């Protein structure tokens, strides 16, 4: 908080502009030079903030990150801007005009909500975090739509807002927290707060949440961005019991139809690797039906089919070889085909990709992908290339 006060001064803002593109390898030399003209505490704060902004550019884009203020935890835990924008659009399209953002962090979601035209009360109990959220609203010209309040979210009255968004802290002093009741605040409290929302509520949770932990009156949505699973959201006041996977950019949304597990069948010409959000949402059966395919193994989310059909929900590979797992045979095959660019993917195998690469020593001008998996329970290697 003291660092932020320094950085918001005219001298601090000018220094932030000066160190914006500082190479981390040159920080010591830059700091030594700047300390001749500026207080050491301010120089350290500016260089630290420059590092955080560089890290945050991945989530927020270089333009916004270059104007925002971050804490280390804020960079780590904040929602990626593309995901926050998608959620804000969904809320705005549902008719939401005002929202209480509980556990707002440095304000990533509040920014997206305000840009969607929603008036936001952003609440966080940590002083430095709330101060960063307030500074970010001002830096991005959104202070008129975002009120930041430093408070315990469990004591905030949300009755005057259309909607509630809760993002409980899922990290503690020892790292990531896996027990939802150990979240801060606990998942049970967050669900109660969501149920009290006048119209609609969204509760951000870890994508690894067990499906049996999803309340019956909630809609569950798993979201990926560029193929990486980012989060899960419990929605209240939308479609109770619905399950969906949403892929960004797009968005592309796949809804559960309650299909039974696909049948296991021999490998076909094509292997499909479902998007991580599809797998987390347990919607592999919906993808398999779309592709007229089946599973290689009852416990593994690889779909096999005889035809190539375009789908946004899975990546297709043409399979050229199906072999029992055998490192010597794989090494010989790769040498024979002069494959040096080898991509190793695995599901249901204890072998680590880098360990396999060291053993087979791929060399040559050609490329291939090898899948280490099981076929009807037996360890197998499938070799192919993107279709």
CSV table of C-alpha atoms in Angstrom, one decimal:
chain,number,residue,atom,x,y,z
A,1,UNK,CA,0.0,0.0,0.0
A,2,UNK,CA,2.9,2.3,0.8
A,3,UNK,CA,4.5,1.4,-2.5
A,4,UNK,CA,1.3,2.3,-4.4
A,5,UNK,CA,1.1,5.7,-2.7
A,6,UNK,CA,4.6,6.4,-3.8
A,7,UNK,CA,3.9,5.3,-7.4
A,8,UNK,CA,0.7,7.4,-7.6
A,9,UNK,CA,2.7,10.6,-6.9
A,10,UNK,CA,3.9,12.7,-9.9
A,11,UNK,CA,7.5,11.6,-9.3
A,12,UNK,CA,6.3,7.9,-9.1
A,13,UNK,CA,4.3,8.1,-12.3
A,14,UNK,CA,7.2,9.6,-14.2
A,15,UNK,CA,9.6,7.0,-12.9
A,16,UNK,CA,7.1,4.2,-13.9
A,17,UNK,CA,7.2,5.5,-17.4
A,18,UNK,CA,11.0,5.6,-17.4
A,19,UNK,CA,11.4,2.0,-16.2
A,20,UNK,CA,8.5,0.6,-18.2
A,21,UNK,CA,10.6,-1.6,-20.6
A,22,UNK,CA,13.5,-2.4,-18.3
A,23,UNK,CA,15.1,-5.7,-19.0
A,24,UNK,CA,15.1,-7.8,-15.8
A,25,UNK,CA,18.8,-8.6,-16.5
A,26,UNK,CA,19.6,-4.9,-16.3
A,27,UNK,CA,17.6,-4.1,-13.2
A,28,UNK,CA,20.6,-3.7,-10.9
A,29,UNK,CA,22.4,-1.3,-13.1
A,30,UNK,CA,19.2,0.7,-13.7
A,31,UNK,CA,18.4,0.8,-10.0
A,32,UNK,CA,22.0,2.0,-9.2
A,33,UNK,CA,21.7,4.9,-11.7
A,34,UNK,CA,18.2,5.9,-10.6
A,35,UNK,CA,19.0,6.0,-6.9
A,36,UNK,CA,21.3,8.9,-7.6
A,37,UNK,CA,18.2,11.0,-8.4
A,38,UNK,CA,15.3,9.3,-6.6
A,39,UNK,CA,14.6,7.8,-3.2
A,40,UNK,CA,15.7,4.1,-3.0
A,41,UNK,CA,12.3,3.0,-1.8
A,42,UNK,CA,10.6,4.6,-4.8
A,43,UNK,CA,13.1,3.1,-7.3
A,44,UNK,CA,12.5,-0.4,-5.8
A,45,UNK,CA,8.7,0.1,-6.0
A,46,UNK,CA,8.9,1.3,-9.6
A,47,UNK,CA,11.1,-1.5,-10.8
A,48,UNK,CA,8.9,-4.1,-8.9
A,49,UNK,CA,5.8,-2.7,-10.5
A,50,UNK,CA,7.4,-2.8,-13.9
A,51,UNK,CA,8.1,-6.5,-13.5
A,52,UNK,CA,4.5,-7.1,-12.4
A,53,UNK,CA,3.2,-5.2,-15.4
A,54,UNK,CA,5.3,-7.3,-17.8
A,55,UNK,CA,4.0,-10.5,-16.2
A,56,UNK,CA,0.4,-9.2,-16.3
A,57,UNK,CA,0.6,-8.4,-20.0
A,58,UNK,CA,-0.2,-12.1,-20.7
A,59,UNK,CA,-3.5,-11.8,-18.9
A,60,UNK,CA,-4.5,-8.1,-19.5
A,61,UNK,CA,-2.8,-7.2,-22.8
A,62,UNK,CA,0.2,-4.8,-22.9
A,63,UNK,CA,-1.9,-1.7,-23.2
A,64,UNK,CA,-4.0,-2.2,-20.1
A,65,UNK,CA,-1.2,-3.8,-18.1
A,66,UNK,CA,1.0,-0.9,-18.8
A,67,UNK,CA,-1.4,1.5,-17.1
A,68,UNK,CA,-2.6,-0.8,-14.2
A,69,UNK,CA,-1.2,-1.4,-10.7
A,70,UNK,CA,-0.6,-4.9,-9.4
A,71,UNK,CA,0.3,-6.9,-6.3
A,72,UNK,CA,2.2,-10.2,-6.7
A,73,UNK,CA,-0.9,-12.1,-5.6
A,74,UNK,CA,-3.1,-10.0,-7.9
A,75,UNK,CA,-1.2,-11.0,-11.0
A,76,UNK,CA,-1.3,-14.6,-10.0
A,77,UNK,CA,-4.9,-14.9,-9.0
A,78,UNK,CA,-6.7,-12.4,-11.3
A,79,UNK,CA,-9.0,-13.5,-14.1
A,80,UNK,CA,-7.6,-13.4,-17.7
A,81,UNK,CA,-9.2,-10.4,-19.4
A,82,UNK,CA,-10.7,-12.5,-22.2
A,83,UNK,CA,-12.5,-14.8,-19.7
A,84,UNK,CA,-13.6,-11.8,-17.6
A,85,UNK,CA,-15.0,-10.1,-20.7
A,86,UNK,CA,-16.9,-13.2,-21.7
A,87,UNK,CA,-18.5,-13.5,-18.3
A,88,UNK,CA,-19.3,-9.7,-18.3
A,89,UNK,CA,-21.1,-10.0,-21.6
A,90,UNK,CA,-23.1,-13.0,-20.4
A,91,UNK,CA,-24.2,-11.0,-17.4
A,92,UNK,CA,-25.0,-7.9,-19.4
A,93,UNK,CA,-27.0,-9.9,-21.9
A,94,UNK,CA,-29.0,-11.3,-18.9
A,95,UNK,CA,-30.1,-7.8,-18.1
A,96,UNK,CA,-27.8,-7.1,-15.2
A,97,UNK,CA,-27.0,-3.4,-14.7
A,98,UNK,CA,-25.5,-3.5,-11.2
A,99,UNK,CA,-23.4,-6.1,-9.5
A,100,UNK,CA,-21.5,-6.7,-6.2
A,101,UNK,CA,-18.0,-8.1,-6.9
A,102,UNK,CA,-17.0,-9.9,-3.7
A,103,UNK,CA,-13.3,-10.7,-3.3
A,104,UNK,CA,-12.5,-8.4,-6.2
A,105,UNK,CA,-8.7,-8.6,-6.1
A,106,UNK,CA,-7.0,-6.0,-8.1
A,107,UNK,CA,-10.2,-5.4,-10.1
A,108,UNK,CA,-9.8,-7.5,-13.3
A,109,UNK,CA,-13.4,-8.7,-13.3
A,110,UNK,CA,-14.7,-5.3,-12.2
A,111,UNK,CA,-13.0,-3.7,-15.1
A,112,UNK,CA,-14.6,-6.1,-17.6
A,113,UNK,CA,-18.0,-5.6,-16.0
A,114,UNK,CA,-17.8,-1.8,-16.1
A,115,UNK,CA,-16.7,-1.9,-19.7
A,116,UNK,CA,-19.9,-4.0,-20.4
A,117,UNK,CA,-21.9,-1.1,-18.9
A,118,UNK,CA,-22.5,-2.6,-15.4
A,119,UNK,CA,-22.2,-0.6,-12.2
A,120,UNK,CA,-19.9,-2.4,-9.8
A,121,UNK,CA,-19.3,-2.5,-6.1
A,122,UNK,CA,-15.9,-4.1,-5.8
A,123,UNK,CA,-15.1,-5.4,-2.3
A,124,UNK,CA,-11.8,-6.8,-0.9
A,125,UNK,CA,-10.7,-7.0,2.7
A,126,UNK,CA,-6.9,-6.6,2.0
A,127,UNK,CA,-5.9,-2.9,2.1
A,128,UNK,CA,-3.2,-3.1,-0.6
A,129,UNK,CA,-5.4,-5.1,-2.9
A,130,UNK,CA,-8.4,-2.7,-2.6
A,131,UNK,CA,-6.1,0.2,-3.2
A,132,UNK,CA,-4.8,-1.4,-6.4
A,133,UNK,CA,-8.3,-2.0,-7.5
A,134,UNK,CA,-9.2,1.6,-6.9
A,135,UNK,CA,-6.1,2.8,-8.8
A,136,UNK,CA,-6.9,0.6,-11.7
A,137,UNK,CA,-10.5,1.8,-12.0
A,138,UNK,CA,-9.1,5.4,-12.1
A,139,UNK,CA,-6.2,4.5,-14.5
A,140,UNK,CA,-8.6,3.0,-17.0
A,141,UNK,CA,-11.2,5.7,-16.8
A,142,UNK,CA,-13.8,3.5,-15.1
A,143,UNK,CA,-14.0,5.1,-11.6
A,144,UNK,CA,-17.5,6.4,-12.4
A,145,UNK,CA,-18.8,2.8,-12.6
A,146,UNK,CA,-16.6,1.1,-10.0
A,147,UNK,CA,-16.9,1.8,-6.3
A,148,UNK,CA,-14.1,0.0,-4.4
A,149,UNK,CA,-14.7,-0.8,-0.8
A,150,UNK,CA,-12.2,-2.3,1.7
A,151,UNK,CA,-14.3,-4.6,3.8
A,152,UNK,CA,-15.0,-8.2,4.9
A,153,UNK,CA,-17.3,-9.6,2.1
A,154,UNK,CA,-19.3,-11.6,4.6
A,155,UNK,CA,-20.5,-8.2,6.1
A,156,UNK,CA,-21.5,-6.5,2.9
A,157,UNK,CA,-25.2,-6.0,2.1
A,158,UNK,CA,-25.7,-6.9,-1.6
A,159,UNK,CA,-29.5,-6.4,-1.6
A,160,UNK,CA,-29.3,-3.2,-3.8
A,161,UNK,CA,-27.6,-5.0,-6.7
A,162,UNK,CA,-29.0,-7.1,-9.5
A,163,UNK,CA,-26.3,-9.7,-9.3
A,164,UNK,CA,-23.4,-11.0,-7.2
A,165,UNK,CA,-20.1,-12.3,-8.4
A,166,UNK,CA,-17.9,-14.2,-5.9
A,167,UNK,CA,-14.3,-15.2,-6.4
A,168,UNK,CA,-13.0,-16.8,-3.2
A,169,UNK,CA,-9.3,-16.9,-2.6
A,170,UNK,CA,-8.0,-20.4,-3.5
A,171,UNK,CA,-4.4,-19.9,-2.4
A,172,UNK,CA,-3.0,-19.7,1.1
A,173,UNK,CA,0.4,-19.5,2.7
A,174,UNK,CA,1.2,-23.0,1.5
A,175,UNK,CA,0.0,-22.6,-2.1
A,176,UNK,CA,-3.1,-23.8,-3.8
A,177,UNK,CA,-6.1,-24.8,-1.7
A,178,UNK,CA,-8.0,-27.9,-2.9
A,179,UNK,CA,-10.7,-28.2,-0.2
A,180,UNK,CA,-13.5,-25.8,-1.2
A,181,UNK,CA,-14.4,-25.3,2.5
A,182,UNK,CA,-10.9,-23.9,3.0
A,183,UNK,CA,-11.4,-21.2,0.4
A,184,UNK,CA,-11.6,-17.7,1.8
A,185,UNK,CA,-14.5,-17.3,2.2
A,186,UNK,CA,-15.6,-21.0,2.2
A,187,UNK,CA,-17.5,-22.3,-0.8
A,188,UNK,CA,-20.6,-22.9,1.4
A,189,UNK,CA,-20.8,-19.2,2.3
A,190,UNK,CA,-20.2,-18.2,-1.3
A,191,UNK,CA,-23.0,-20.4,-2.5
A,192,UNK,CA,-25.3,-18.9,0.2
A,193,UNK,CA,-24.4,-15.4,-1.0
A,194,UNK,CA,-25.0,-16.4,-4.6
A,195,UNK,CA,-28.5,-17.8,-3.8
A,196,UNK,CA,-29.4,-14.5,-2.1
A,197,UNK,CA,-28.7,-12.5,-5.3
A,198,UNK,CA,-31.9,-10.8,-6.5
A,199,UNK,CA,-31.5,-11.9,-10.1
A,200,UNK,CA,-28.4,-13.9,-11.0
A,201,UNK,CA,-25.1,-14.8,-9.5
A,202,UNK,CA,-21.8,-16.3,-10.7
A,203,UNK,CA,-19.3,-18.1,-8.4
A,204,UNK,CA,-15.8,-18.6,-9.7
A,205,UNK,CA,-14.2,-21.9,-8.6
A,206,UNK,CA,-11.3,-24.1,-9.4
A,207,UNK,CA,-11.8,-26.2,-12.6
A,208,UNK,CA,-10.9,-29.4,-10.7
A,209,UNK,CA,-14.0,-29.2,-8.5
A,210,UNK,CA,-15.7,-32.6,-8.3
A,211,UNK,CA,-19.0,-32.7,-10.1
A,212,UNK,CA,-20.7,-34.1,-7.0
A,213,UNK,CA,-19.8,-30.9,-5.2
A,214,UNK,CA,-21.8,-28.8,-7.7
A,215,UNK,CA,-25.2,-27.7,-6.0
A,216,UNK,CA,-28.3,-29.1,-7.8
A,217,UNK,CA,-29.7,-25.6,-8.3
A,218,UNK,CA,-26.5,-24.4,-10.0
A,219,UNK,CA,-25.4,-24.4,-13.7
A,220,UNK,CA,-21.8,-25.5,-14.0
A,221,UNK,CA,-19.6,-24.0,-16.7
A,222,UNK,CA,-16.0,-24.9,-17.5
A,223,UNK,CA,-14.1,-22.3,-19.5
A,224,UNK,CA,-10.9,-22.6,-21.6
A,225,UNK,CA,-9.0,-20.0,-23.5
A,226,UNK,CA,-6.8,-21.0,-26.4
A,227,UNK,CA,-7.0,-24.6,-25.3
A,228,UNK,CA,-6.0,-24.0,-21.7
A,229,UNK,CA,-8.6,-24.5,-19.0
A,230,UNK,CA,-8.9,-21.4,-16.9
A,231,UNK,CA,-11.7,-21.8,-14.5
A,232,UNK,CA,-15.1,-23.1,-13.6
A,233,UNK,CA,-18.2,-21.0,-12.8
A,234,UNK,CA,-21.3,-21.9,-10.8
A,235,UNK,CA,-24.3,-19.9,-12.1
A,236,UNK,CA,-27.4,-19.3,-10.0
A,237,UNK,CA,-30.6,-18.0,-11.5
A,238,UNK,CA,-29.9,-19.3,-15.0
A,239,UNK,CA,-30.4,-23.0,-15.9
A,240,UNK,CA,-30.3,-25.2,-12.8
A,241,UNK,CA,-28.5,-28.5,-13.4
A,242,UNK,CA,-27.1,-27.5,-16.8
A,243,UNK,CA,-23.5,-28.4,-17.6
A,244,UNK,CA,-21.5,-26.6,-20.3
A,245,UNK,CA,-18.0,-26.2,-21.7
A,246,UNK,CA,-17.2,-22.8,-23.2
A,247,UNK,CA,-14.2,-22.4,-25.4
A,248,UNK,CA,-12.6,-19.0,-26.0
A,249,UNK,CA,-12.0,-17.2,-28.3
A,250,UNK,CA,-15.4,-17.6,-29.8
A,251,UNK,CA,-17.2,-18.3,-27.6
A,252,UNK,CA,-18.1,-21.8,-28.5
A,253,UNK,CA,-20.4,-23.6,-26.0
A,254,UNK,CA,-21.1,-27.3,-25.8
A,255,UNK,CA,-24.1,-28.2,-23.6
A,256,UNK,CA,-24.6,-31.5,-21.8
A,257,UNK,CA,-27.3,-33.8,-23.2
A,258,UNK,CA,-26.9,-36.4,-20.5
A,259,UNK,CA,-25.4,-39.0,-22.9
A,260,UNK,CA,-24.1,-42.3,-21.7
A,261,UNK,CA,-20.3,-43.0,-21.9
A,262,UNK,CA,-19.2,-43.8,-25.4
A,263,UNK,CA,-18.4,-47.4,-26.3
A,264,UNK,CA,-14.8,-48.5,-26.5
A,265,UNK,CA,-13.7,-49.4,-30.0
A,266,UNK,CA,-10.5,-50.2,-32.0
A,267,UNK,CA,-8.4,-47.3,-33.1
A,268,UNK,CA,-9.7,-45.7,-36.3
A,269,UNK,CA,-7.9,-43.5,-38.8
A,270,UNK,CA,-8.3,-40.4,-36.6
A,271,UNK,CA,-7.7,-39.6,-33.0
A,272,UNK,CA,-9.4,-36.6,-31.4
A,273,UNK,CA,-8.1,-34.9,-28.3
A,274,UNK,CA,-11.0,-33.0,-26.7
A,275,UNK,CA,-10.5,-29.6,-25.3
A,276,UNK,CA,-9.7,-29.5,-21.6
A,277,UNK,CA,-12.9,-27.7,-20.7
A,278,UNK,CA,-14.9,-30.5,-22.5
A,279,UNK,CA,-13.1,-33.1,-20.5
A,280,UNK,CA,-13.5,-31.2,-17.2
A,281,UNK,CA,-17.2,-30.8,-17.9
A,282,UNK,CA,-17.6,-34.5,-18.6
A,283,UNK,CA,-18.8,-33.9,-22.2
A,284,UNK,CA,-16.6,-36.3,-24.1
A,285,UNK,CA,-19.7,-38.3,-25.0
A,286,UNK,CA,-21.2,-35.3,-26.7
A,287,UNK,CA,-18.1,-34.9,-28.8
A,288,UNK,CA,-17.9,-38.6,-29.6
A,289,UNK,CA,-21.5,-38.6,-30.8
A,290,UNK,CA,-20.8,-35.6,-33.0
A,291,UNK,CA,-17.8,-37.4,-34.5
A,292,UNK,CA,-19.5,-40.8,-34.8
A,293,UNK,CA,-16.6,-42.1,-32.7
A,294,UNK,CA,-15.8,-44.1,-29.6
A,295,UNK,CA,-13.2,-44.3,-26.9
A,296,UNK,CA,-9.8,-46.0,-27.1
A,297,UNK,CA,-10.2,-46.9,-23.5
A,298,UNK,CA,-13.1,-46.6,-21.1
A,299,UNK,CA,-11.1,-44.5,-18.6
A,300,UNK,CA,-9.3,-42.2,-21.1
A,301,UNK,CA,-10.6,-39.1,-22.9
A,302,UNK,CA,-9.2,-39.9,-26.4
A,303,UNK,CA,-11.9,-40.3,-29.1
A,304,UNK,CA,-11.2,-42.4,-32.2
A,305,UNK,CA,-13.2,-42.3,-35.4
A,306,UNK,CA,-12.9,-43.3,-39.1
A,307,UNK,CA,-13.8,-40.0,-40.6
A,308,UNK,CA,-12.3,-36.5,-40.3
A,309,UNK,CA,-15.0,-34.1,-39.2
A,310,UNK,CA,-14.2,-30.5,-38.2
A,311,UNK,CA,-15.1,-29.6,-34.6
A,312,UNK,CA,-14.1,-26.7,-32.3
A,313,UNK,CA,-14.3,-29.0,-29.3
A,314,UNK,CA,-11.4,-31.4,-30.2
A,315,UNK,CA,-8.1,-31.4,-32.1
A,316,UNK,CA,-7.8,-34.1,-34.8
A,317,UNK,CA,-4.8,-36.2,-35.6
A,318,UNK,CA,-4.4,-38.7,-38.4
A,319,UNK,CA,-3.0,-42.0,-37.0
A,320,UNK,CA,-0.4,-43.8,-39.1
A,321,UNK,CA,0.7,-46.5,-36.6
A,322,UNK,CA,-0.7,-48.3,-33.6
A,323,UNK,CA,1.8,-50.3,-31.6
A,324,UNK,CA,2.1,-51.9,-28.2
A,325,UNK,CA,4.2,-49.8,-26.0
A,326,UNK,CA,7.9,-50.5,-26.7
A,327,UNK,CA,10.6,-47.9,-26.6
A,328,UNK,CA,13.0,-49.9,-28.9
A,329,UNK,CA,10.4,-50.3,-31.6
A,330,UNK,CA,9.5,-46.6,-31.4
A,331,UNK,CA,13.2,-45.5,-31.6
A,332,UNK,CA,13.7,-47.7,-34.7
A,333,UNK,CA,10.5,-46.4,-36.4
A,334,UNK,CA,11.5,-42.8,-35.7
A,335,UNK,CA,15.0,-43.4,-37.1
A,336,UNK,CA,13.7,-45.1,-40.2
A,337,UNK,CA,11.3,-42.2,-40.9
A,338,UNK,CA,13.9,-39.5,-40.0
A,339,UNK,CA,11.6,-37.9,-37.4
A,340,UNK,CA,13.4,-35.3,-35.4
A,341,UNK,CA,10.5,-33.0,-34.4
A,342,UNK,CA,8.6,-35.3,-32.0
A,343,UNK,CA,5.6,-34.2,-30.0
A,344,UNK,CA,4.8,-36.5,-27.1
A,345,UNK,CA,1.3,-36.5,-25.6
A,346,UNK,CA,0.1,-38.9,-22.9
A,347,UNK,CA,-3.0,-40.0,-21.0
A,348,UNK,CA,-3.1,-43.1,-18.9
A,349,UNK,CA,0.7,-43.7,-19.2
A,350,UNK,CA,3.3,-43.4,-16.4
A,351,UNK,CA,6.0,-42.5,-18.9
A,352,UNK,CA,7.1,-38.8,-18.9
A,353,UNK,CA,7.4,-37.2,-22.3
A,354,UNK,CA,10.9,-35.8,-21.7
A,355,UNK,CA,12.0,-39.2,-20.4
A,356,UNK,CA,10.8,-40.8,-23.6
A,357,UNK,CA,12.5,-38.1,-25.8
A,358,UNK,CA,15.8,-38.8,-24.1
A,359,UNK,CA,15.5,-42.5,-24.8
A,360,UNK,CA,14.5,-42.4,-28.4
A,361,UNK,CA,16.8,-39.4,-29.4
A,362,UNK,CA,14.7,-38.2,-32.4
A,363,UNK,CA,16.8,-36.9,-35.3
A,364,UNK,CA,15.8,-35.9,-38.8
A,365,UNK,CA,13.9,-33.3,-40.9
A,366,UNK,CA,10.4,-34.8,-40.4
A,367,UNK,CA,7.7,-34.3,-37.6
A,368,UNK,CA,5.3,-36.6,-35.9
A,369,UNK,CA,3.2,-36.9,-32.7
A,370,UNK,CA,3.2,-39.9,-30.5
A,371,UNK,CA,0.4,-40.7,-28.1
A,372,UNK,CA,1.3,-42.7,-25.0
A,373,UNK,CA,-2.0,-44.2,-23.8
A,374,UNK,CA,-4.0,-47.4,-23.3
A,375,UNK,CA,-6.1,-49.1,-25.9
A,376,UNK,CA,-8.8,-51.3,-24.3
A,377,UNK,CA,-6.6,-51.5,-21.1
A,378,UNK,CA,-3.3,-52.3,-22.8
A,379,UNK,CA,-0.4,-49.8,-22.9
A,380,UNK,CA,0.0,-48.5,-26.5
A,381,UNK,CA,1.7,-46.0,-28.8
A,382,UNK,CA,-0.3,-44.3,-31.5
A,383,UNK,CA,1.8,-42.3,-34.0
A,384,UNK,CA,0.4,-39.7,-36.3
A,385,UNK,CA,0.3,-36.0,-37.3
A,386,UNK,CA,-2.2,-33.1,-37.0
A,387,UNK,CA,-5.0,-33.6,-39.5
